[in-house]
């Protein structure tokens, strides 16, 4: 069975939710942190750690690994039925259950630790969608933003290939749905109006996120919709050997949507730009774990686009 990776962002973002930034002058007890990404057809996994005191809000990977809790009691419930305890895997540094989850299931994880208290979170897996399709076209343009100087001193501008993608799907009418579009390969542009539903005009100016986008069905509920996006590849970028493009569209749980939206609002857009220089009130990262902190989220693949674009990158 084909297994999908969960998003590029969540690998780093889930790490960021494994801690809380505190003023070291305060004596604050650390609490349990639970993070889990659930997908249909995959085994359930969870990472249990604890929060930490940090003046910078970030830690090295080794320091984060030191805070993994290895002796927690982790219970798994599916549709409110207890199905067993999750076992700790030292190789993976996480808890694993062989229970396979289906679309539409309600998954709850309860973690009990001896020193840091409990952590409980749940998520409902989005239902499968089998009506998505995609197409693409390739155009060529001169890249005037890049200059190449030849040995004789002449200056030329390389050619760029513009890959234009059209992703079509039909939103289920009876559900409140949320979506996540990501690229594992390249930065991409998407000027589709639906992508700006969470931005003010100034947010759009300051936004620098170009590998993932989130949106809801608030304007397309029950309708067929086509998202248009594109990316540019310079044919002279010999140092960039990546030639397999990958775009993934997921249907995601509301909790995951709110979590990603909080990450976006904290680090991207106008507030992210102002917060980074201390000119805006810090925004908190969303958590659906209580007690404790973290995120228990789920996503169901809608469309996985993987194809070799090397034939389009040859010089004309």
mmCIF file of C-alpha atoms in Angstrom:
data_model
loop_
_atom_site.group_PDB
_atom_site.id
_atom_site.type_symbol
_atom_site.label_atom_id
_atom_site.label_comp_id
_atom_site.label_asym_id
_atom_site.label_seq_id
_atom_site.Cartn_x
_atom_site.Cartn_y
_atom_site.Cartn_z
ATOM 1 C CA UNK A 1 0.000 0.000 0.000
ATOM 2 C CA UNK A 2 1.301 3.421 -0.930
ATOM 3 C CA UNK A 3 2.104 5.628 2.029
ATOM 4 C CA UNK A 4 2.006 9.396 1.810
ATOM 5 C CA UNK A 5 4.250 11.723 3.706
ATOM 6 C CA UNK A 6 2.582 14.310 5.847
ATOM 7 C CA UNK A 7 3.403 17.804 4.900
ATOM 8 C CA UNK A 8 6.657 19.529 4.559
ATOM 9 C CA UNK A 9 5.641 22.131 7.101
ATOM 10 C CA UNK A 10 4.398 19.755 9.750
ATOM 11 C CA UNK A 11 7.776 18.078 10.110
ATOM 12 C CA UNK A 12 9.255 21.299 11.447
ATOM 13 C CA UNK A 13 6.071 22.814 12.793
ATOM 14 C CA UNK A 14 5.209 19.840 14.973
ATOM 15 C CA UNK A 15 8.656 20.134 16.491
ATOM 16 C CA UNK A 16 7.898 23.765 17.295
ATOM 17 C CA UNK A 17 4.778 22.693 19.166
ATOM 18 C CA UNK A 18 6.883 20.389 21.332
ATOM 19 C CA UNK A 19 7.923 23.289 23.507
ATOM 20 C CA UNK A 20 6.781 26.538 24.944
ATOM 21 C CA UNK A 21 8.915 29.648 25.160
ATOM 22 C CA UNK A 22 9.007 30.966 28.718
ATOM 23 C CA UNK A 23 10.856 33.744 30.499
ATOM 24 C CA UNK A 24 13.644 31.902 32.380
ATOM 25 C CA UNK A 25 13.005 34.128 35.423
ATOM 26 C CA UNK A 26 9.746 32.277 36.023
ATOM 27 C CA UNK A 27 9.541 28.858 37.601
ATOM 28 C CA UNK A 28 7.069 27.048 35.328
ATOM 29 C CA UNK A 29 6.583 23.317 35.522
ATOM 30 C CA UNK A 30 6.913 21.492 32.160
ATOM 31 C CA UNK A 31 3.840 19.654 30.892
ATOM 32 C CA UNK A 32 3.226 16.725 28.567
ATOM 33 C CA UNK A 33 3.205 17.321 24.803
ATOM 34 C CA UNK A 34 1.344 15.037 22.383
ATOM 35 C CA UNK A 35 1.776 15.225 18.592
ATOM 36 C CA UNK A 36 0.217 12.851 16.079
ATOM 37 C CA UNK A 37 -0.623 12.872 12.371
ATOM 38 C CA UNK A 38 -3.226 10.247 11.438
ATOM 39 C CA UNK A 39 -3.849 9.083 7.870
ATOM 40 C CA UNK A 40 -6.216 6.442 6.476
ATOM 41 C CA UNK A 41 -4.612 3.105 5.702
ATOM 42 C CA UNK A 42 -1.570 3.862 7.872
ATOM 43 C CA UNK A 43 -0.646 2.743 11.356
ATOM 44 C CA UNK A 44 -1.208 5.285 14.108
ATOM 45 C CA UNK A 45 1.893 6.946 15.539
ATOM 46 C CA UNK A 46 2.389 9.558 18.254
ATOM 47 C CA UNK A 47 5.275 11.467 19.777
ATOM 48 C CA UNK A 48 5.171 12.150 23.522
ATOM 49 C CA UNK A 49 7.540 14.734 24.959
ATOM 50 C CA UNK A 50 7.443 17.599 27.438
ATOM 51 C CA UNK A 51 7.579 21.383 27.220
ATOM 52 C CA UNK A 52 10.771 23.182 28.087
ATOM 53 C CA UNK A 53 12.020 26.564 29.230
ATOM 54 C CA UNK A 54 13.715 28.499 26.458
ATOM 55 C CA UNK A 55 14.482 32.151 25.909
ATOM 56 C CA UNK A 56 14.723 31.703 22.135
ATOM 57 C CA UNK A 57 11.755 29.406 21.562
ATOM 58 C CA UNK A 58 13.854 26.962 19.537
ATOM 59 C CA UNK A 59 16.106 24.006 20.275
ATOM 60 C CA UNK A 60 18.552 21.810 18.427
ATOM 61 C CA UNK A 61 17.234 18.451 17.151
ATOM 62 C CA UNK A 62 19.348 16.596 19.724
ATOM 63 C CA UNK A 63 17.935 18.700 22.552
ATOM 64 C CA UNK A 64 14.406 18.039 21.353
ATOM 65 C CA UNK A 65 15.168 14.305 21.182
ATOM 66 C CA UNK A 66 16.326 14.391 24.809
ATOM 67 C CA UNK A 67 12.829 15.456 25.816
ATOM 68 C CA UNK A 68 11.065 12.486 24.277
ATOM 69 C CA UNK A 69 9.193 10.524 26.958
ATOM 70 C CA UNK A 70 9.767 6.804 26.528
ATOM 71 C CA UNK A 71 7.768 5.319 29.391
ATOM 72 C CA UNK A 72 4.346 6.890 28.912
ATOM 73 C CA UNK A 73 1.144 4.854 28.907
ATOM 74 C CA UNK A 74 -0.501 5.672 25.581
ATOM 75 C CA UNK A 75 -4.045 4.439 24.894
ATOM 76 C CA UNK A 76 -5.691 4.451 21.476
ATOM 77 C CA UNK A 77 -9.444 4.784 20.932
ATOM 78 C CA UNK A 78 -11.211 4.496 17.567
ATOM 79 C CA UNK A 79 -14.815 5.694 17.377
ATOM 80 C CA UNK A 80 -14.839 5.838 21.203
ATOM 81 C CA UNK A 81 -13.797 2.170 21.496
ATOM 82 C CA UNK A 82 -10.535 1.307 23.242
ATOM 83 C CA UNK A 83 -8.384 -0.732 20.826
ATOM 84 C CA UNK A 84 -5.190 -1.123 22.852
ATOM 85 C CA UNK A 85 -2.023 0.591 24.040
ATOM 86 C CA UNK A 86 0.529 2.082 21.674
ATOM 87 C CA UNK A 87 4.040 0.680 22.090
ATOM 88 C CA UNK A 88 7.207 2.787 22.146
ATOM 89 C CA UNK A 89 9.575 2.213 19.202
ATOM 90 C CA UNK A 90 13.109 3.256 20.153
ATOM 91 C CA UNK A 91 14.229 3.317 16.523
ATOM 92 C CA UNK A 92 11.472 5.735 15.525
ATOM 93 C CA UNK A 93 11.409 7.585 18.887
ATOM 94 C CA UNK A 94 7.618 7.425 18.886
ATOM 95 C CA UNK A 95 4.675 5.301 19.948
ATOM 96 C CA UNK A 96 3.104 3.023 17.343
ATOM 97 C CA UNK A 97 -0.093 1.022 17.019
ATOM 98 C CA UNK A 98 -0.638 -1.511 14.236
ATOM 99 C CA UNK A 99 -4.305 -0.525 14.108
ATOM 100 C CA UNK A 100 -5.220 0.719 10.631
ATOM 101 C CA UNK A 101 -7.521 3.729 10.496
ATOM 102 C CA UNK A 102 -10.175 4.428 7.874
ATOM 103 C CA UNK A 103 -11.549 7.681 6.504
ATOM 104 C CA UNK A 104 -14.337 9.007 8.713
ATOM 105 C CA UNK A 105 -12.982 7.385 11.896
ATOM 106 C CA UNK A 106 -12.735 9.341 15.121
ATOM 107 C CA UNK A 107 -9.324 8.748 16.693
ATOM 108 C CA UNK A 108 -8.487 9.633 20.287
ATOM 109 C CA UNK A 109 -5.084 9.290 21.938
ATOM 110 C CA UNK A 110 -4.591 9.429 25.711
ATOM 111 C CA UNK A 111 -1.068 9.679 27.098
ATOM 112 C CA UNK A 112 -0.226 9.424 30.808
ATOM 113 C CA UNK A 113 3.253 10.316 32.069
ATOM 114 C CA UNK A 114 4.705 9.916 35.558
ATOM 115 C CA UNK A 115 6.298 13.379 35.766
ATOM 116 C CA UNK A 116 4.528 15.703 33.332
ATOM 117 C CA UNK A 117 0.867 14.852 33.629
ATOM 118 C CA UNK A 118 -1.522 13.690 30.924
ATOM 119 C CA UNK A 119 -2.133 14.691 27.317
ATOM 120 C CA UNK A 120 -5.346 13.892 25.429
ATOM 121 C CA UNK A 121 -6.263 14.771 21.856
ATOM 122 C CA UNK A 122 -8.611 13.548 19.136
ATOM 123 C CA UNK A 123 -9.239 14.005 15.426
ATOM 124 C CA UNK A 124 -11.820 12.896 12.867
ATOM 125 C CA UNK A 125 -10.316 11.713 9.580
ATOM 126 C CA UNK A 126 -11.671 13.478 6.486
ATOM 127 C CA UNK A 127 -13.575 11.257 4.093
ATOM 128 C CA UNK A 128 -12.047 10.066 0.849
ATOM 129 C CA UNK A 129 -12.549 11.999 -2.384
ATOM 130 C CA UNK A 130 -12.133 10.100 -5.635
ATOM 131 C CA UNK A 131 -13.088 12.758 -8.141
ATOM 132 C CA UNK A 132 -9.888 14.805 -8.465
ATOM 133 C CA UNK A 133 -7.893 15.254 -11.668
ATOM 134 C CA UNK A 134 -5.084 17.428 -12.958
ATOM 135 C CA UNK A 135 -3.468 18.723 -16.117
ATOM 136 C CA UNK A 136 -0.543 20.966 -16.941
ATOM 137 C CA UNK A 137 0.943 23.050 -19.717
ATOM 138 C CA UNK A 138 4.491 24.302 -20.215
ATOM 139 C CA UNK A 139 5.457 27.683 -21.591
ATOM 140 C CA UNK A 140 8.863 29.326 -22.086
ATOM 141 C CA UNK A 141 9.925 32.874 -21.280
ATOM 142 C CA UNK A 142 13.140 34.822 -20.970
ATOM 143 C CA UNK A 143 14.232 35.252 -17.359
ATOM 144 C CA UNK A 144 15.305 38.880 -17.199
ATOM 145 C CA UNK A 145 15.876 38.603 -13.449
ATOM 146 C CA UNK A 146 18.901 36.356 -14.085
ATOM 147 C CA UNK A 147 22.007 37.365 -16.032
ATOM 148 C CA UNK A 148 24.767 35.133 -17.365
ATOM 149 C CA UNK A 149 28.196 36.566 -18.180
ATOM 150 C CA UNK A 150 30.173 34.743 -20.881
ATOM 151 C CA UNK A 151 34.009 34.618 -21.016
ATOM 152 C CA UNK A 152 33.942 37.294 -23.725
ATOM 153 C CA UNK A 153 32.029 39.638 -21.395
ATOM 154 C CA UNK A 154 28.702 39.376 -23.155
ATOM 155 C CA UNK A 155 25.584 39.187 -21.023
ATOM 156 C CA UNK A 156 22.656 36.909 -21.777
ATOM 157 C CA UNK A 157 19.450 35.984 -20.036
ATOM 158 C CA UNK A 158 18.513 32.302 -19.643
ATOM 159 C CA UNK A 159 15.219 30.731 -20.582
ATOM 160 C CA UNK A 160 12.742 29.596 -17.962
ATOM 161 C CA UNK A 161 10.049 26.986 -18.216
ATOM 162 C CA UNK A 162 6.731 27.894 -16.634
ATOM 163 C CA UNK A 163 4.780 24.844 -15.476
ATOM 164 C CA UNK A 164 1.081 25.701 -15.183
ATOM 165 C CA UNK A 165 -1.055 23.252 -13.214
ATOM 166 C CA UNK A 166 -4.827 22.944 -13.090
ATOM 167 C CA UNK A 167 -6.151 20.804 -10.209
ATOM 168 C CA UNK A 168 -9.875 20.005 -10.322
ATOM 169 C CA UNK A 169 -11.954 18.435 -7.541
ATOM 170 C CA UNK A 170 -15.539 18.413 -6.298
ATOM 171 C CA UNK A 171 -16.143 19.500 -2.725
ATOM 172 C CA UNK A 172 -18.567 17.263 -0.755
ATOM 173 C CA UNK A 173 -21.718 19.271 -0.106
ATOM 174 C CA UNK A 174 -22.708 17.845 3.281
ATOM 175 C CA UNK A 175 -19.460 18.443 5.174
ATOM 176 C CA UNK A 176 -17.374 21.380 6.345
ATOM 177 C CA UNK A 177 -14.134 20.734 4.500
ATOM 178 C CA UNK A 178 -10.586 22.032 4.677
ATOM 179 C CA UNK A 179 -7.726 21.572 2.239
ATOM 180 C CA UNK A 180 -3.966 21.700 2.108
ATOM 181 C CA UNK A 181 -1.919 22.116 -1.090
ATOM 182 C CA UNK A 182 1.812 21.522 -0.827
ATOM 183 C CA UNK A 183 4.919 20.915 -2.881
ATOM 184 C CA UNK A 184 7.745 18.655 -1.782
ATOM 185 C CA UNK A 185 9.935 19.842 -4.648
ATOM 186 C CA UNK A 186 9.661 23.491 -5.641
ATOM 187 C CA UNK A 187 8.339 26.867 -4.605
ATOM 188 C CA UNK A 188 5.137 27.633 -6.479
ATOM 189 C CA UNK A 189 2.839 30.564 -7.107
ATOM 190 C CA UNK A 190 -0.922 30.491 -6.734
ATOM 191 C CA UNK A 191 -2.952 33.615 -7.420
ATOM 192 C CA UNK A 192 -6.261 31.799 -7.084
ATOM 193 C CA UNK A 193 -8.809 33.928 -5.157
ATOM 194 C CA UNK A 194 -9.652 31.090 -2.777
ATOM 195 C CA UNK A 195 -6.128 31.183 -1.375
ATOM 196 C CA UNK A 196 -6.576 34.705 -0.018
ATOM 197 C CA UNK A 197 -9.497 33.958 2.284
ATOM 198 C CA UNK A 198 -7.287 34.243 5.378
ATOM 199 C CA UNK A 199 -5.275 37.288 4.274
ATOM 200 C CA UNK A 200 -5.757 40.984 4.518
ATOM 201 C CA UNK A 201 -4.365 43.011 1.583
ATOM 202 C CA UNK A 202 -1.251 43.736 3.640
ATOM 203 C CA UNK A 203 -0.837 40.059 4.560
ATOM 204 C CA UNK A 204 -0.687 39.230 0.863
ATOM 205 C CA UNK A 205 2.127 41.752 0.406
ATOM 206 C CA UNK A 206 4.208 40.375 3.270
ATOM 207 C CA UNK A 207 3.506 36.678 2.747
ATOM 208 C CA UNK A 208 6.566 34.667 1.704
ATOM 209 C CA UNK A 209 5.173 31.163 1.947
ATOM 210 C CA UNK A 210 5.340 29.399 -1.397
ATOM 211 C CA UNK A 211 5.459 25.673 -0.659
ATOM 212 C CA UNK A 212 2.127 25.180 1.075
ATOM 213 C CA UNK A 213 -1.322 26.758 1.069
ATOM 214 C CA UNK A 214 -4.450 26.083 3.123
ATOM 215 C CA UNK A 215 -8.051 26.940 2.344
ATOM 216 C CA UNK A 216 -11.607 25.978 3.275
ATOM 217 C CA UNK A 217 -14.741 25.237 1.262
ATOM 218 C CA UNK A 218 -16.613 28.276 2.563
ATOM 219 C CA UNK A 219 -16.940 29.672 -0.997
ATOM 220 C CA UNK A 220 -17.069 26.402 -2.963
ATOM 221 C CA UNK A 221 -19.198 24.076 -0.833
ATOM 222 C CA UNK A 222 -20.675 21.296 -2.982
ATOM 223 C CA UNK A 223 -19.127 22.669 -6.160
ATOM 224 C CA UNK A 224 -16.546 21.505 -8.648
ATOM 225 C CA UNK A 225 -13.538 23.771 -8.477
ATOM 226 C CA UNK A 226 -10.236 24.165 -10.321
ATOM 227 C CA UNK A 227 -7.159 25.580 -8.614
ATOM 228 C CA UNK A 228 -4.506 27.079 -10.878
ATOM 229 C CA UNK A 229 -0.904 27.308 -9.744
ATOM 230 C CA UNK A 230 2.497 27.433 -11.396
ATOM 231 C CA UNK A 231 6.211 27.242 -10.794
ATOM 232 C CA UNK A 232 9.222 28.426 -12.747
ATOM 233 C CA UNK A 233 12.307 26.391 -13.549
ATOM 234 C CA UNK A 234 15.426 27.964 -15.038
ATOM 235 C CA UNK A 235 16.833 25.743 -17.797
ATOM 236 C CA UNK A 236 20.380 26.916 -16.971
ATOM 237 C CA UNK A 237 20.250 26.018 -13.267
ATOM 238 C CA UNK A 238 22.704 23.166 -13.619
ATOM 239 C CA UNK A 239 23.314 23.197 -9.866
ATOM 240 C CA UNK A 240 19.689 22.298 -9.252
ATOM 241 C CA UNK A 241 19.403 18.630 -10.146
ATOM 242 C CA UNK A 242 15.832 18.163 -8.902
ATOM 243 C CA UNK A 243 13.668 17.194 -11.878
ATOM 244 C CA UNK A 244 10.745 15.341 -10.296
ATOM 245 C CA UNK A 245 7.882 17.629 -9.460
ATOM 246 C CA UNK A 246 5.520 16.762 -6.634
ATOM 247 C CA UNK A 247 2.271 18.530 -5.771
ATOM 248 C CA UNK A 248 -0.086 17.044 -3.194
ATOM 249 C CA UNK A 249 -3.644 18.036 -2.339
ATOM 250 C CA UNK A 250 -5.027 16.812 0.988
ATOM 251 C CA UNK A 251 -8.370 17.045 2.705
ATOM 252 C CA UNK A 252 -7.491 17.885 6.308
ATOM 253 C CA UNK A 253 -9.246 17.934 9.663
ATOM 254 C CA UNK A 254 -10.461 21.234 11.078
ATOM 255 C CA UNK A 255 -7.948 20.950 13.919
ATOM 256 C CA UNK A 256 -5.095 20.639 11.442
ATOM 257 C CA UNK A 257 -6.420 23.601 9.457
ATOM 258 C CA UNK A 258 -6.562 25.776 12.593
ATOM 259 C CA UNK A 259 -3.077 24.621 13.598
ATOM 260 C CA UNK A 260 -1.573 25.436 10.186
ATOM 261 C CA UNK A 261 -3.455 28.726 10.090
ATOM 262 C CA UNK A 262 -2.027 29.696 13.479
ATOM 263 C CA UNK A 263 1.479 28.816 12.265
ATOM 264 C CA UNK A 264 0.899 30.948 9.179
ATOM 265 C CA UNK A 265 -0.449 33.887 11.163
ATOM 266 C CA UNK A 266 2.452 33.714 13.614
ATOM 267 C CA UNK A 267 5.322 33.418 11.154
ATOM 268 C CA UNK A 268 3.997 34.696 7.813
ATOM 269 C CA UNK A 269 2.064 37.712 6.577
ATOM 270 C CA UNK A 270 2.071 41.150 8.157
ATOM 271 C CA UNK A 271 1.828 39.956 11.771
ATOM 272 C CA UNK A 272 4.718 37.552 11.255
ATOM 273 C CA UNK A 273 6.885 40.357 9.865
ATOM 274 C CA UNK A 274 5.994 42.664 12.775
ATOM 275 C CA UNK A 275 6.257 40.005 15.480
ATOM 276 C CA UNK A 276 9.739 39.031 14.327
ATOM 277 C CA UNK A 277 10.961 42.556 15.153
ATOM 278 C CA UNK A 278 8.913 42.930 18.341
ATOM 279 C CA UNK A 279 6.260 45.264 16.945
ATOM 280 C CA UNK A 280 3.250 42.952 17.280
ATOM 281 C CA UNK A 281 1.718 40.914 20.068
ATOM 282 C CA UNK A 282 2.869 37.277 19.840
ATOM 283 C CA UNK A 283 0.244 34.913 18.503
ATOM 284 C CA UNK A 284 -0.198 31.477 20.049
ATOM 285 C CA UNK A 285 0.012 28.243 18.101
ATOM 286 C CA UNK A 286 -3.304 26.355 18.114
ATOM 287 C CA UNK A 287 -3.514 23.149 20.160
ATOM 288 C CA UNK A 288 -6.320 20.597 20.511
ATOM 289 C CA UNK A 289 -4.561 18.659 23.287
ATOM 290 C CA UNK A 290 -5.997 19.141 26.768
ATOM 291 C CA UNK A 291 -4.585 18.625 29.303
ATOM 292 C CA UNK A 292 -1.103 19.101 27.923
ATOM 293 C CA UNK A 293 -0.279 20.765 24.604
ATOM 294 C CA UNK A 294 0.361 19.687 21.023
ATOM 295 C CA UNK A 295 -1.732 18.704 18.038
ATOM 296 C CA UNK A 296 -3.563 15.516 17.076
ATOM 297 C CA UNK A 297 -4.463 15.991 13.427
ATOM 298 C CA UNK A 298 -5.453 14.017 10.352
ATOM 299 C CA UNK A 299 -5.368 14.269 6.598
ATOM 300 C CA UNK A 300 -6.678 12.223 3.687
ATOM 301 C CA UNK A 301 -4.880 12.345 0.318
ATOM 302 C CA UNK A 302 -7.003 13.753 -2.513
ATOM 303 C CA UNK A 303 -4.422 13.940 -5.291
ATOM 304 C CA UNK A 304 -0.721 13.114 -5.512
ATOM 305 C CA UNK A 305 1.031 14.525 -8.594
ATOM 306 C CA UNK A 306 4.485 13.122 -9.262
ATOM 307 C CA UNK A 307 6.141 13.286 -12.645
ATOM 308 C CA UNK A 308 9.541 13.757 -14.220
ATOM 309 C CA UNK A 309 9.894 17.161 -15.846
ATOM 310 C CA UNK A 310 13.481 16.724 -17.075
ATOM 311 C CA UNK A 311 12.421 16.495 -20.726
ATOM 312 C CA UNK A 312 11.074 20.042 -20.497
ATOM 313 C CA UNK A 313 14.256 21.475 -19.033
ATOM 314 C CA UNK A 314 16.560 20.921 -21.993
ATOM 315 C CA UNK A 315 17.967 24.030 -23.624
ATOM 316 C CA UNK A 316 16.340 25.017 -26.911
#
